[in-house]
Short mmCIF file of C-alpha atoms and ligand atoms in Angstrom, two decimals:
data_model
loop_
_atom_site.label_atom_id
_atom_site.label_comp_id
_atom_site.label_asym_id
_atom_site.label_seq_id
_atom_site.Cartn_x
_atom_site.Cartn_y
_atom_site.Cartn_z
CA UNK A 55 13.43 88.47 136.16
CA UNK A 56 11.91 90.39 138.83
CA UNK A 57 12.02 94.35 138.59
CA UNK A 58 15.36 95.68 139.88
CA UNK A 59 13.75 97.80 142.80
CA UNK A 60 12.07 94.83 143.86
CA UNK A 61 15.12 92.81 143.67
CA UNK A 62 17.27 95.76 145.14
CA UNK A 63 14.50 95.87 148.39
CA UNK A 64 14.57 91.63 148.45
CA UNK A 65 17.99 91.92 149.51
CA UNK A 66 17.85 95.08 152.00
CA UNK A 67 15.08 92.68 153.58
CA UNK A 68 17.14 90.00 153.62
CA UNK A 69 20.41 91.48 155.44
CA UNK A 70 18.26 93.42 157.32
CA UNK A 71 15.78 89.88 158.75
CA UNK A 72 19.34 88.73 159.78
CA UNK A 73 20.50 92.10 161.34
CA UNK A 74 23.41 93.20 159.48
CA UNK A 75 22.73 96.38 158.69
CA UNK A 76 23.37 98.51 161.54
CA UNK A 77 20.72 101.04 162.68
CA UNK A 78 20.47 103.95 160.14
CA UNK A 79 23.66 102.64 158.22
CA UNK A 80 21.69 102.95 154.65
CA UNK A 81 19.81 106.23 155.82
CA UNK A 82 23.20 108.00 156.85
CA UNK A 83 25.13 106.72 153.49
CA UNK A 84 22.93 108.32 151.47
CA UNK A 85 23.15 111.07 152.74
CA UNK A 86 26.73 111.05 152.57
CA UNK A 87 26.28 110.13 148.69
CA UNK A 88 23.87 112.89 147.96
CA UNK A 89 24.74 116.06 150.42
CA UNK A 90 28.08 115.84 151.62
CA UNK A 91 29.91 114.64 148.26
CA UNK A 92 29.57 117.21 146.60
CA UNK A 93 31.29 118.86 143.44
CA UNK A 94 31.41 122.00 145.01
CA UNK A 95 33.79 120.96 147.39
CA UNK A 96 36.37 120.10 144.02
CA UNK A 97 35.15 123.41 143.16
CA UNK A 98 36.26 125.39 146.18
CA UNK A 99 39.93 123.09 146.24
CA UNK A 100 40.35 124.72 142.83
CA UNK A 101 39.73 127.73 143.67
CA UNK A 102 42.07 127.75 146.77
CA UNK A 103 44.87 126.73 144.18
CA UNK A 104 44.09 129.76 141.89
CA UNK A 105 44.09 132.22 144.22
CA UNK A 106 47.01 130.71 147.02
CA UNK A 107 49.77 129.60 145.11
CA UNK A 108 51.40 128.02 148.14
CA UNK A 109 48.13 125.90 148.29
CA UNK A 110 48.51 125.47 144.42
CA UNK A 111 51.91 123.55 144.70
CA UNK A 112 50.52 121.24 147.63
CA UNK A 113 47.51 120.10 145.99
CA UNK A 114 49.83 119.20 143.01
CA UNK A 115 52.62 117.26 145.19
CA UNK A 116 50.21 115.89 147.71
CA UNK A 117 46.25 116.49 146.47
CA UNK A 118 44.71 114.01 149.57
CA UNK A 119 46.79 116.11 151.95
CA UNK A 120 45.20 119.84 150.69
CA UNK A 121 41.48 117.82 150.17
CA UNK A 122 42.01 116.97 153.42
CA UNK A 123 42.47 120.81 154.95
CA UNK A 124 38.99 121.18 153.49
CA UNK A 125 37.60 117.99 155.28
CA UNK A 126 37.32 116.50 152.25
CA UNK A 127 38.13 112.94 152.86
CA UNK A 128 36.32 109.42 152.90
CA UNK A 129 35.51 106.34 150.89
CA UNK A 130 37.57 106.53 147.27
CA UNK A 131 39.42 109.66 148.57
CA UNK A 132 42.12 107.75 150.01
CA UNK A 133 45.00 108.84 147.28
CA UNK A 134 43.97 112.29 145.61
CA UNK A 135 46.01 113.17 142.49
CA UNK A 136 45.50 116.66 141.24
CA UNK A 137 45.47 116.89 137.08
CA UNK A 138 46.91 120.28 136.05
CA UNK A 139 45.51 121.78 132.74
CA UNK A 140 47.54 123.92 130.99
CA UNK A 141 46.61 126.03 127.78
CA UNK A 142 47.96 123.17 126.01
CA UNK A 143 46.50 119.93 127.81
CA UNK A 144 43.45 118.87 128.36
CA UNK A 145 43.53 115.99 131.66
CA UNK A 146 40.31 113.81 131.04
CA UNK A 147 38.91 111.51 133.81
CA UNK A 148 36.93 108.02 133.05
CA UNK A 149 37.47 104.63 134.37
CA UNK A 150 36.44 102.24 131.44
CA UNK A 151 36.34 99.26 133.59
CA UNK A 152 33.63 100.35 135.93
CA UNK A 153 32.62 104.05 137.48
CA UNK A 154 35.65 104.78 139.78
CA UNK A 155 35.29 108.43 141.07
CA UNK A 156 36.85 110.43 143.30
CA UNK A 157 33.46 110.73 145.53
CA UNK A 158 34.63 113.31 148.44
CA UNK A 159 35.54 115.90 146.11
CA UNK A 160 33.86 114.89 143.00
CA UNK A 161 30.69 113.49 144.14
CA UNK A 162 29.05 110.21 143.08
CA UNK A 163 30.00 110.22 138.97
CA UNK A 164 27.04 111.31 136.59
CA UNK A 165 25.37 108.73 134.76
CA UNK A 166 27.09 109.81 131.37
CA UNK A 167 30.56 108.90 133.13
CA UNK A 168 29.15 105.62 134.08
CA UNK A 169 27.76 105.11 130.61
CA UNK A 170 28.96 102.11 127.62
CA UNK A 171 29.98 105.14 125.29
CA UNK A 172 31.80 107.28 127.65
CA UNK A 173 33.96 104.35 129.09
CA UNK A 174 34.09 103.10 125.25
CA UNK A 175 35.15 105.79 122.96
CA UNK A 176 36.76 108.71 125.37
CA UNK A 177 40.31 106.57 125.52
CA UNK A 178 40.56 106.17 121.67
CA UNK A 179 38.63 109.18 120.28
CA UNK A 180 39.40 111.53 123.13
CA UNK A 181 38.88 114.97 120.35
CA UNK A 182 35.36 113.53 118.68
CA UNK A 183 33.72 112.62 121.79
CA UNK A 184 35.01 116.09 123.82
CA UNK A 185 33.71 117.84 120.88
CA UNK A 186 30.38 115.83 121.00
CA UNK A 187 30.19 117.22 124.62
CA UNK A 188 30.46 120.45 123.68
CA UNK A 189 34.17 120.86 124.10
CA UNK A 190 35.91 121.32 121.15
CA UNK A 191 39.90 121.68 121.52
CA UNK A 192 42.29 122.21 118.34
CA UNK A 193 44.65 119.17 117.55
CA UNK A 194 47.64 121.34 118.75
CA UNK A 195 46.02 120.64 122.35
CA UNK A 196 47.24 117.18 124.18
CA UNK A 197 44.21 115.17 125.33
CA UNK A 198 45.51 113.26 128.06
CA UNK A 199 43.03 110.58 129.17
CA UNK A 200 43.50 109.37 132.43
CA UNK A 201 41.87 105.61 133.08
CA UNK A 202 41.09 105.06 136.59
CA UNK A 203 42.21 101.43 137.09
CA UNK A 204 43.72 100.92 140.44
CA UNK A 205 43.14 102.93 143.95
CA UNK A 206 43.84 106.71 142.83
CA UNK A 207 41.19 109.21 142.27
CA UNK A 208 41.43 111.79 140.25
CA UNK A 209 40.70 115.73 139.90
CA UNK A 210 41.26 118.06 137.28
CA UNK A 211 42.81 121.13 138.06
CA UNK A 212 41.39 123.41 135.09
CA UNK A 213 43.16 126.46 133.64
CA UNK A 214 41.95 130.11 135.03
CA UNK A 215 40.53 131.38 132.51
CA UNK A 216 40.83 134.95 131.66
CA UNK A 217 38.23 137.25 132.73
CA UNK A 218 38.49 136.32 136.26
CA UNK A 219 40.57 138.81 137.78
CA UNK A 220 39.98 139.71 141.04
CA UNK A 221 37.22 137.30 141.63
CA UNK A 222 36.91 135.94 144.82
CA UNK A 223 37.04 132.21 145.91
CA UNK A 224 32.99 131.96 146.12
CA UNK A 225 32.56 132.74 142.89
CA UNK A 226 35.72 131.36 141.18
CA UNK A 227 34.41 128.09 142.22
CA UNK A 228 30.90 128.78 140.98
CA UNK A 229 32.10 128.10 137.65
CA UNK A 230 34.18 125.08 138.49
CA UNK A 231 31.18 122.24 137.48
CA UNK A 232 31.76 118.51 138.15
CA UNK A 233 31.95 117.90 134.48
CA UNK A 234 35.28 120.39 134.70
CA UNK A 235 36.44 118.48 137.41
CA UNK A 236 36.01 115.35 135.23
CA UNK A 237 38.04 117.29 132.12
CA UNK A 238 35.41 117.74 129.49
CA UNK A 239 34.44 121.26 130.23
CA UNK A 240 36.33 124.33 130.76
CA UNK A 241 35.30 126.24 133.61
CA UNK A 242 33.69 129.82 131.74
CA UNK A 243 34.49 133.60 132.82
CA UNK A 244 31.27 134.51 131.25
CA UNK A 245 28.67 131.64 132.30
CA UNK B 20 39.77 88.84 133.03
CA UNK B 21 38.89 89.60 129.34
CA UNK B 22 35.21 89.98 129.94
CA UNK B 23 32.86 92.24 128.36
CA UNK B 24 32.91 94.90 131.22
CA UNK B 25 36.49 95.44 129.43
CA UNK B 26 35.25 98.11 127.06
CA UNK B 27 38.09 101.09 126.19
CA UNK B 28 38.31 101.29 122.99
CA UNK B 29 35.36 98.97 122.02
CA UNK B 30 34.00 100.25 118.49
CA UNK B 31 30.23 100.62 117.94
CA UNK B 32 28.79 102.46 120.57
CA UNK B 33 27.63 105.80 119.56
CA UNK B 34 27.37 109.46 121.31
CA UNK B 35 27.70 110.29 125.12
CA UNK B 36 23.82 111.22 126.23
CA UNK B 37 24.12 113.97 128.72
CA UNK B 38 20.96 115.09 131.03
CA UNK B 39 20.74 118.95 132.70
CA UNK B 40 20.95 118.81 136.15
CA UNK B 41 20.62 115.16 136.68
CA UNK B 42 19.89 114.04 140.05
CA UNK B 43 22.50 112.12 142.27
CA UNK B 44 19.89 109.10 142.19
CA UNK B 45 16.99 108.89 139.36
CA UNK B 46 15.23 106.23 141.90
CA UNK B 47 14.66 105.36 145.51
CA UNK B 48 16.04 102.26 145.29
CA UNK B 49 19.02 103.15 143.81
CA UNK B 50 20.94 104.04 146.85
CA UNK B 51 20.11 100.19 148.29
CA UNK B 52 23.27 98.68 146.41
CA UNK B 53 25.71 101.07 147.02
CA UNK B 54 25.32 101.53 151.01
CA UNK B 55 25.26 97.67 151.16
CA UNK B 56 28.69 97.66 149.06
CA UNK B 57 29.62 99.21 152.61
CA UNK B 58 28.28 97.34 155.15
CA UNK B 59 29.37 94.32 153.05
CA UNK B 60 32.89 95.64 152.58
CA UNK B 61 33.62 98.06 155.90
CA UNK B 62 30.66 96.81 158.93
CA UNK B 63 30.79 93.27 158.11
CA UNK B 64 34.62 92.21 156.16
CA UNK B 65 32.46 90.10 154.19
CA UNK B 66 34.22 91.07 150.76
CA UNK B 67 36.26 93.30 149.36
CA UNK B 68 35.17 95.97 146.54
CA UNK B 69 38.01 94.37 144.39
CA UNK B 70 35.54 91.40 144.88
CA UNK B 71 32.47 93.68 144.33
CA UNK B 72 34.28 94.78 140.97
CA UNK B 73 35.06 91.46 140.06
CA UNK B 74 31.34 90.11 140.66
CA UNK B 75 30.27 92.66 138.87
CA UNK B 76 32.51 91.23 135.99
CA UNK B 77 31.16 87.85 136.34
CA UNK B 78 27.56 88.40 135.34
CA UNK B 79 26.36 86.79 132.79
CA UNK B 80 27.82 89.37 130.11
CA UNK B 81 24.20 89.78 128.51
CA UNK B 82 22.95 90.63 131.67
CA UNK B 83 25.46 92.70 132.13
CA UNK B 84 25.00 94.54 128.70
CA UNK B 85 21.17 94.80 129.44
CA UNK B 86 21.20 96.61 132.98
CA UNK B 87 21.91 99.69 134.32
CA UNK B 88 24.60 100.83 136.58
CA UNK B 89 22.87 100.26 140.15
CA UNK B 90 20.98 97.02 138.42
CA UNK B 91 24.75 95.69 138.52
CA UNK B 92 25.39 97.05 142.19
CA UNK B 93 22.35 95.28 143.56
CA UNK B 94 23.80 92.12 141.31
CA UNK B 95 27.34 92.26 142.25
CA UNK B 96 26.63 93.19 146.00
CA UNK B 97 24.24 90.33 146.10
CA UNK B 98 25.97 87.71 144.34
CA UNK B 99 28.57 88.45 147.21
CA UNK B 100 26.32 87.91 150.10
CA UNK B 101 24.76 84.65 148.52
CA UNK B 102 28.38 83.03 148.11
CA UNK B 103 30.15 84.17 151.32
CA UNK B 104 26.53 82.47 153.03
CA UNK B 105 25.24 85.72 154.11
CA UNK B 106 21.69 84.64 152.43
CA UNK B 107 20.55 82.32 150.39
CA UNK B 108 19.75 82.70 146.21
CA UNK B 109 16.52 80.91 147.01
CA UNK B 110 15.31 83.63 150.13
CA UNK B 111 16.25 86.61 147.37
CA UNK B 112 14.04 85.18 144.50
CA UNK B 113 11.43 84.17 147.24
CA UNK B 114 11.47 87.99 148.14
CA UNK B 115 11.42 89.21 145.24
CA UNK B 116 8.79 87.86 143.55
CA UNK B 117 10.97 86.74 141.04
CA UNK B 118 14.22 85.62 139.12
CA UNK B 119 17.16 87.37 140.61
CA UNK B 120 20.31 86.33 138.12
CA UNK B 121 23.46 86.99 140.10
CA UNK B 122 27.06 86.16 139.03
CA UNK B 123 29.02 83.33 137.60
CA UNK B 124 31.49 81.05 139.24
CA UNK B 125 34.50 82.77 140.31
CA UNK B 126 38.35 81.41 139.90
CA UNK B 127 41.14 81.06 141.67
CA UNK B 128 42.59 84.86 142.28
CA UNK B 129 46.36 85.10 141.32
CA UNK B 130 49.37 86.34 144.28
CA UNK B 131 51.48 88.88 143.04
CA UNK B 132 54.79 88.57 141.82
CA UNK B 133 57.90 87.54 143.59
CA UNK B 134 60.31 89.29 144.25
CA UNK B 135 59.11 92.68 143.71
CA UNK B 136 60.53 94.88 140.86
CA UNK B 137 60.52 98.40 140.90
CA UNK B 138 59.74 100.72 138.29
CA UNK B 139 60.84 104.74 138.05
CA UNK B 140 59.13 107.68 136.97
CA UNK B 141 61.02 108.14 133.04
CA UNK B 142 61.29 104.36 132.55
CA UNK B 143 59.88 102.63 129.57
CA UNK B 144 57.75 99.80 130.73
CA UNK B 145 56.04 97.01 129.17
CA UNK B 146 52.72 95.65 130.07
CA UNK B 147 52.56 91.71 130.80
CA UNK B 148 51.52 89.85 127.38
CA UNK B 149 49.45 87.07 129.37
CA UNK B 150 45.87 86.50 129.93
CA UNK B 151 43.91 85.62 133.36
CA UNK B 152 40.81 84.94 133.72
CA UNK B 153 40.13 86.35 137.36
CA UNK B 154 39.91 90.31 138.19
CA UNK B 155 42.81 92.19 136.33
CA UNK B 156 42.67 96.00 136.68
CA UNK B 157 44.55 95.79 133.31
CA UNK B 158 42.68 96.66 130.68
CA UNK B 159 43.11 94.48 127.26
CA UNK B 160 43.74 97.85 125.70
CA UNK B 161 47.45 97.85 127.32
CA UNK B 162 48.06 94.11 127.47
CA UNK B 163 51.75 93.78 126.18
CA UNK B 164 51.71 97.49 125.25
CA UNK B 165 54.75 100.10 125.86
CA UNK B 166 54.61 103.04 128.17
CA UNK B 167 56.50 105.58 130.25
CA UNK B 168 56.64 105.26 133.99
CA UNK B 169 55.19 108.86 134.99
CA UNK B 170 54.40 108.51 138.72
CA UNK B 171 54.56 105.94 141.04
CA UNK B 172 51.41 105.74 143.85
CA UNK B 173 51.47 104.11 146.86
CA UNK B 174 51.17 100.51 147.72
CA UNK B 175 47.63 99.48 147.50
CA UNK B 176 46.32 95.41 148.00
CA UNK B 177 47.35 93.83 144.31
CA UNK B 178 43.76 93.91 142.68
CA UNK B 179 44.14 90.28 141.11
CA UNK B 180 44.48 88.79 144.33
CA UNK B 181 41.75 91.09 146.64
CA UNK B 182 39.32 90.81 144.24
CA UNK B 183 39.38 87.30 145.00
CA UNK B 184 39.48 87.10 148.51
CA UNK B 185 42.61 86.07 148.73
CA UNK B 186 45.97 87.77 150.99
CA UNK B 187 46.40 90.66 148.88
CA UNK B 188 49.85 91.61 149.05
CA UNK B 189 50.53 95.70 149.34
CA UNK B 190 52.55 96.72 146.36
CA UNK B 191 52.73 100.30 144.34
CA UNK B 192 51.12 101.24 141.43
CA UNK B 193 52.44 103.12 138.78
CA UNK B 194 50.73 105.82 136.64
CA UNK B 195 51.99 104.38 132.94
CA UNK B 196 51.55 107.12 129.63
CA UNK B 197 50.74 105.58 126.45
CA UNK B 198 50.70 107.30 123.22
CA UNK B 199 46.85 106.62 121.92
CA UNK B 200 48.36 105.46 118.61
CA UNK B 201 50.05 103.34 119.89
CA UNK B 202 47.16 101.80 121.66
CA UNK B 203 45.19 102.17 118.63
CA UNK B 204 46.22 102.61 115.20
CA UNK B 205 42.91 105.37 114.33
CA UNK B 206 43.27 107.25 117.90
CA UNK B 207 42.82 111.19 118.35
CA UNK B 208 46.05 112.94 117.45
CA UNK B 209 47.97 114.51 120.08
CA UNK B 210 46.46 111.93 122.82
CA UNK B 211 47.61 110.07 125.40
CA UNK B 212 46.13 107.16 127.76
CA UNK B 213 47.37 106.83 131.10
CA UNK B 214 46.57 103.63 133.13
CA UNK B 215 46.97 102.87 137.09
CA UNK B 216 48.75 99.86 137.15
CA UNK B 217 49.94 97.58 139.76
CA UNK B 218 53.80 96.35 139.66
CA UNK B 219 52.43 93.06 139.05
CA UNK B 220 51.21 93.88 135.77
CA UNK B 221 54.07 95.42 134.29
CA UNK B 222 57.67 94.53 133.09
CA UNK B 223 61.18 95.91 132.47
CA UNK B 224 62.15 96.92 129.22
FE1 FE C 291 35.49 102.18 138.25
#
C-alpha cells in the first residue's frame, strides 16, 4: 500500500489535473477547520447562558438560533441542541459510528473522540471510562450518553460551578474546554 | 449495515489515550481528505456525506481496523470520486506510487417508509428488528430495542437512502432514551443512551 500522505496528495493531484478544486478551496477550508472552529466559541455560548438567563432559555429551546447570534454557524452546525448538566446529570457526547461533531462551536473533534475505545466503551461503561478520563462522578449521578447518529450536533451546557461569582464572560469561558463541551470534564473554578 | 465501523458497545478495546494540547491536525496531509469531502459533497454534488459515511463503511473492514481516522477520509472520499467517474483507481495508484485500497461494492440504498408515522415526545418506541445491509444510522446496539420518544428534530434526508445516492426523502428524527441496561445487561448504573433516529427506523408500541 502506498503511504497515506502519498495516497492523500495522489488524489489532490488528481482532482486538481482535472480542475475541480476551485482556486484556494483546500487552503481556505483549513483554515476554517483550524482557526475559525474553535472551542472557544462553545465556550463563550456557555458563558452567555450563565450570566443572561434570557439567553440561557434560548440556547436550550433553539441552540442553532443563539450559536447563530454569535456567528457561529456552518458545515455540521445546521441543528444545534444544547445538553443541560445539572448537579445530577452528566450529558456525554460521542458518535460511535464515525466522528460526528458539532464543528462551528466545538471545533474539529480530538483524536480521543474519534478513537475505537471512546466510540466503543463510553455507551456501555459511561462511569469507568469518565473516571479513566479523569472524571469521576458518584453512581447517584445520571450519565446520559448522547450518540450522534443522524444530523444534530450536540453541546454540553455544563453546570456553573461554585466559585465563580461575579466572574465575567471572558473568563467564565476560559474554563469552558472542548472536552467540557464534549461532557467528560467539568469546567473548574480553581484551574 | 452491520459492519465493523458499528462499534458501541464492542468489548475488548481498552482505555481512552488522551494527548495535552493536541493539535487540530498531527500532519500536513491530513487536511487533504476532509476539504475534498467538500468540494465532493457542496462545489461539485458529486456525493453526499451520507455516501462519504457509508464508503467509509465499506472498506475492507481490516483496512478499516488498521488506519487512522483521515487514512479513512482520503479512502472514503476517494472511493467516491473513482465510482461516480471523477478519476480513475488506476491514475490514483499510478500517482501514488502505490496500492491505494478503496471501498467495496455498494448496494442498493433503501426509500423510506410509506406512509409516514409520527412519533411524540413521552411515547415508548420500538426500534425496527430487521437487518440491511446498506448505510443505517441505526446502530446494532438499538436494533429491536425499547425507548422513550424525548425530542423530535427536524426533517433531515432519510440516511439509508442519501447515503446511497438515491432521492432521499425529508423526514424527522427523533431523539430516543434508552436505559443502558437495557441495551446491555453489565452497563454503568444510572445511565442512559440516547440515539438520533430517523422515523424510518422506529415503530409504534
Ligand atoms: Fe460521526
Amino acid at each position: 500500500m502506498a503511504p497515506i500522505a502519498r495516497r492523500a496528495h495522489a488524489l489532490k493531484e488528481a482532482l486538481d489535473r482535472k480542475k475541480l478544486i476551485p482556486e484556494g478551496f483546500i487552503e481556505n477550508f483549513t483554515k476554517l477547520m483550524e482557526v475559525d472552529w474553535d472551542p472557544a466559541n462553545g465556550a463563550r455560548v456557555v458563558a452567555r447562558a450563565w450570566v443572561d438567563p434570557a439567553f440561557r432559555t434560548l440556547l436550550i429551546k433553539d441552540g442553532t438560533r443563539a450559536c447563530e447570534q454569535f456567528g457561529y454557524t456552518g458545515p455540521q452546525g445546521e441543528y444545534i441542541v444544547a445538553l443541560e448538566n445539572t448537579p445530577t446529570l452528566q450529558n456525554v457526547i460521542v458518535c460511535t459510528l464515525c466522528s460526528c461533531t458539532a464543528w462551528p462551536v466545538l471545533g474539529l473533534p480530538p483524536d480521543w473522540y474519534k478513537s475505537f475505545e471512546y466510540r466503543s466503551r463510553v455507551v456501555r461503561e459511561s462511569r469507568s471510562v469518565l473516571r479513566e478520563m479523569g472524571l469521576d462522578l458518584p453512581e447517584s449521578v445520571e450519565i446520559k450518553v448522547w450518540d450522534t447518529t443522524a444530523e444534530t450536533r450536540y453541546m454540553v451546557l455544563p453546570f456553573r460551578p461554585a466559585g465563580t461569582e461575579g466572574w465575567s464572560e471572558e473568563k467564565l469561558a476560559s474554563i469552558v474546554t472542548k472536552d467540557v463541551l464534549i461532557g467528560v470534564a467539568r469546567p473548574l473554578a480553581n484551574a | 449495515m452491520d459492519g465493523v465501523h458499528d462499534l458501541g458497545g464492542v468489548n475488548g478495546f481498552g482505555a481512552v489515550e488522551l494527548e495535552s494540547n493536541e493539535p487540530v491536525f498531527h500532519e500536513d496531509w491530513e487536511p487533504i481528505g476532509y476539504a475534498l469531502i467538500f468540494v465532493g459533497a457542496a462545489d461539485l454534488n458529486a456525493f453526499t456525506i451520507d455516501e462519504l459515511r457509508h464508503a467509509i463503511e465499506r472498506m475492507e473492514p481490516r483496512h478499516y481496523l488498521t488506519s487512522t481516522y483521515y487514512e479513512r477520509i482520503v479512502t472514503g472520499v476517494a472511493a467516491l470520486f473513482v465510482e461516480k467517474g471523477y478519476v480513475t483507481h488506476e491514475e490514483l495508484e499510478r500517482r501514488a506510487g502505490g496500492r491505494f485500497p478503496l471501498a467495496r461494492p455498494v448496494t442498493p440504498g433503501e426509500p423510506a417508509r410509506e406512509p409516514s408515522i409520527s412519533f411524540a415526545p413521552g411515547e415508548t418506541v420500538q426500534v425496527r428488528k430487521d437487518h440491511f445491509r446498506g448505510h443505517s444510522r441505526m446502530p446494532k446496539y438499538v436494533r429491536g430495542k425499547r425507548g422513550v420518544v424525548l425530542h423530535q428534530a427536524p426533517r433531515f434526508p432519510y440516511a439509508s437512502a442519501a447515503g446511497h445516492g438515491i432521492e432521499a426523502k425529508h423526514e424527522p428524527t427523533y431523539h430516543v432514551k434508552f436505559d443502558a441496561k437495557d441495551l446491555w445487561s453489565d452497563a454503568a448504573e444510572n445511565s442512559t443512551v440516547v440515539v438520533d433516529l430517523w422515523e424510518s427506523y422506529l415503530e409504534k408500541v
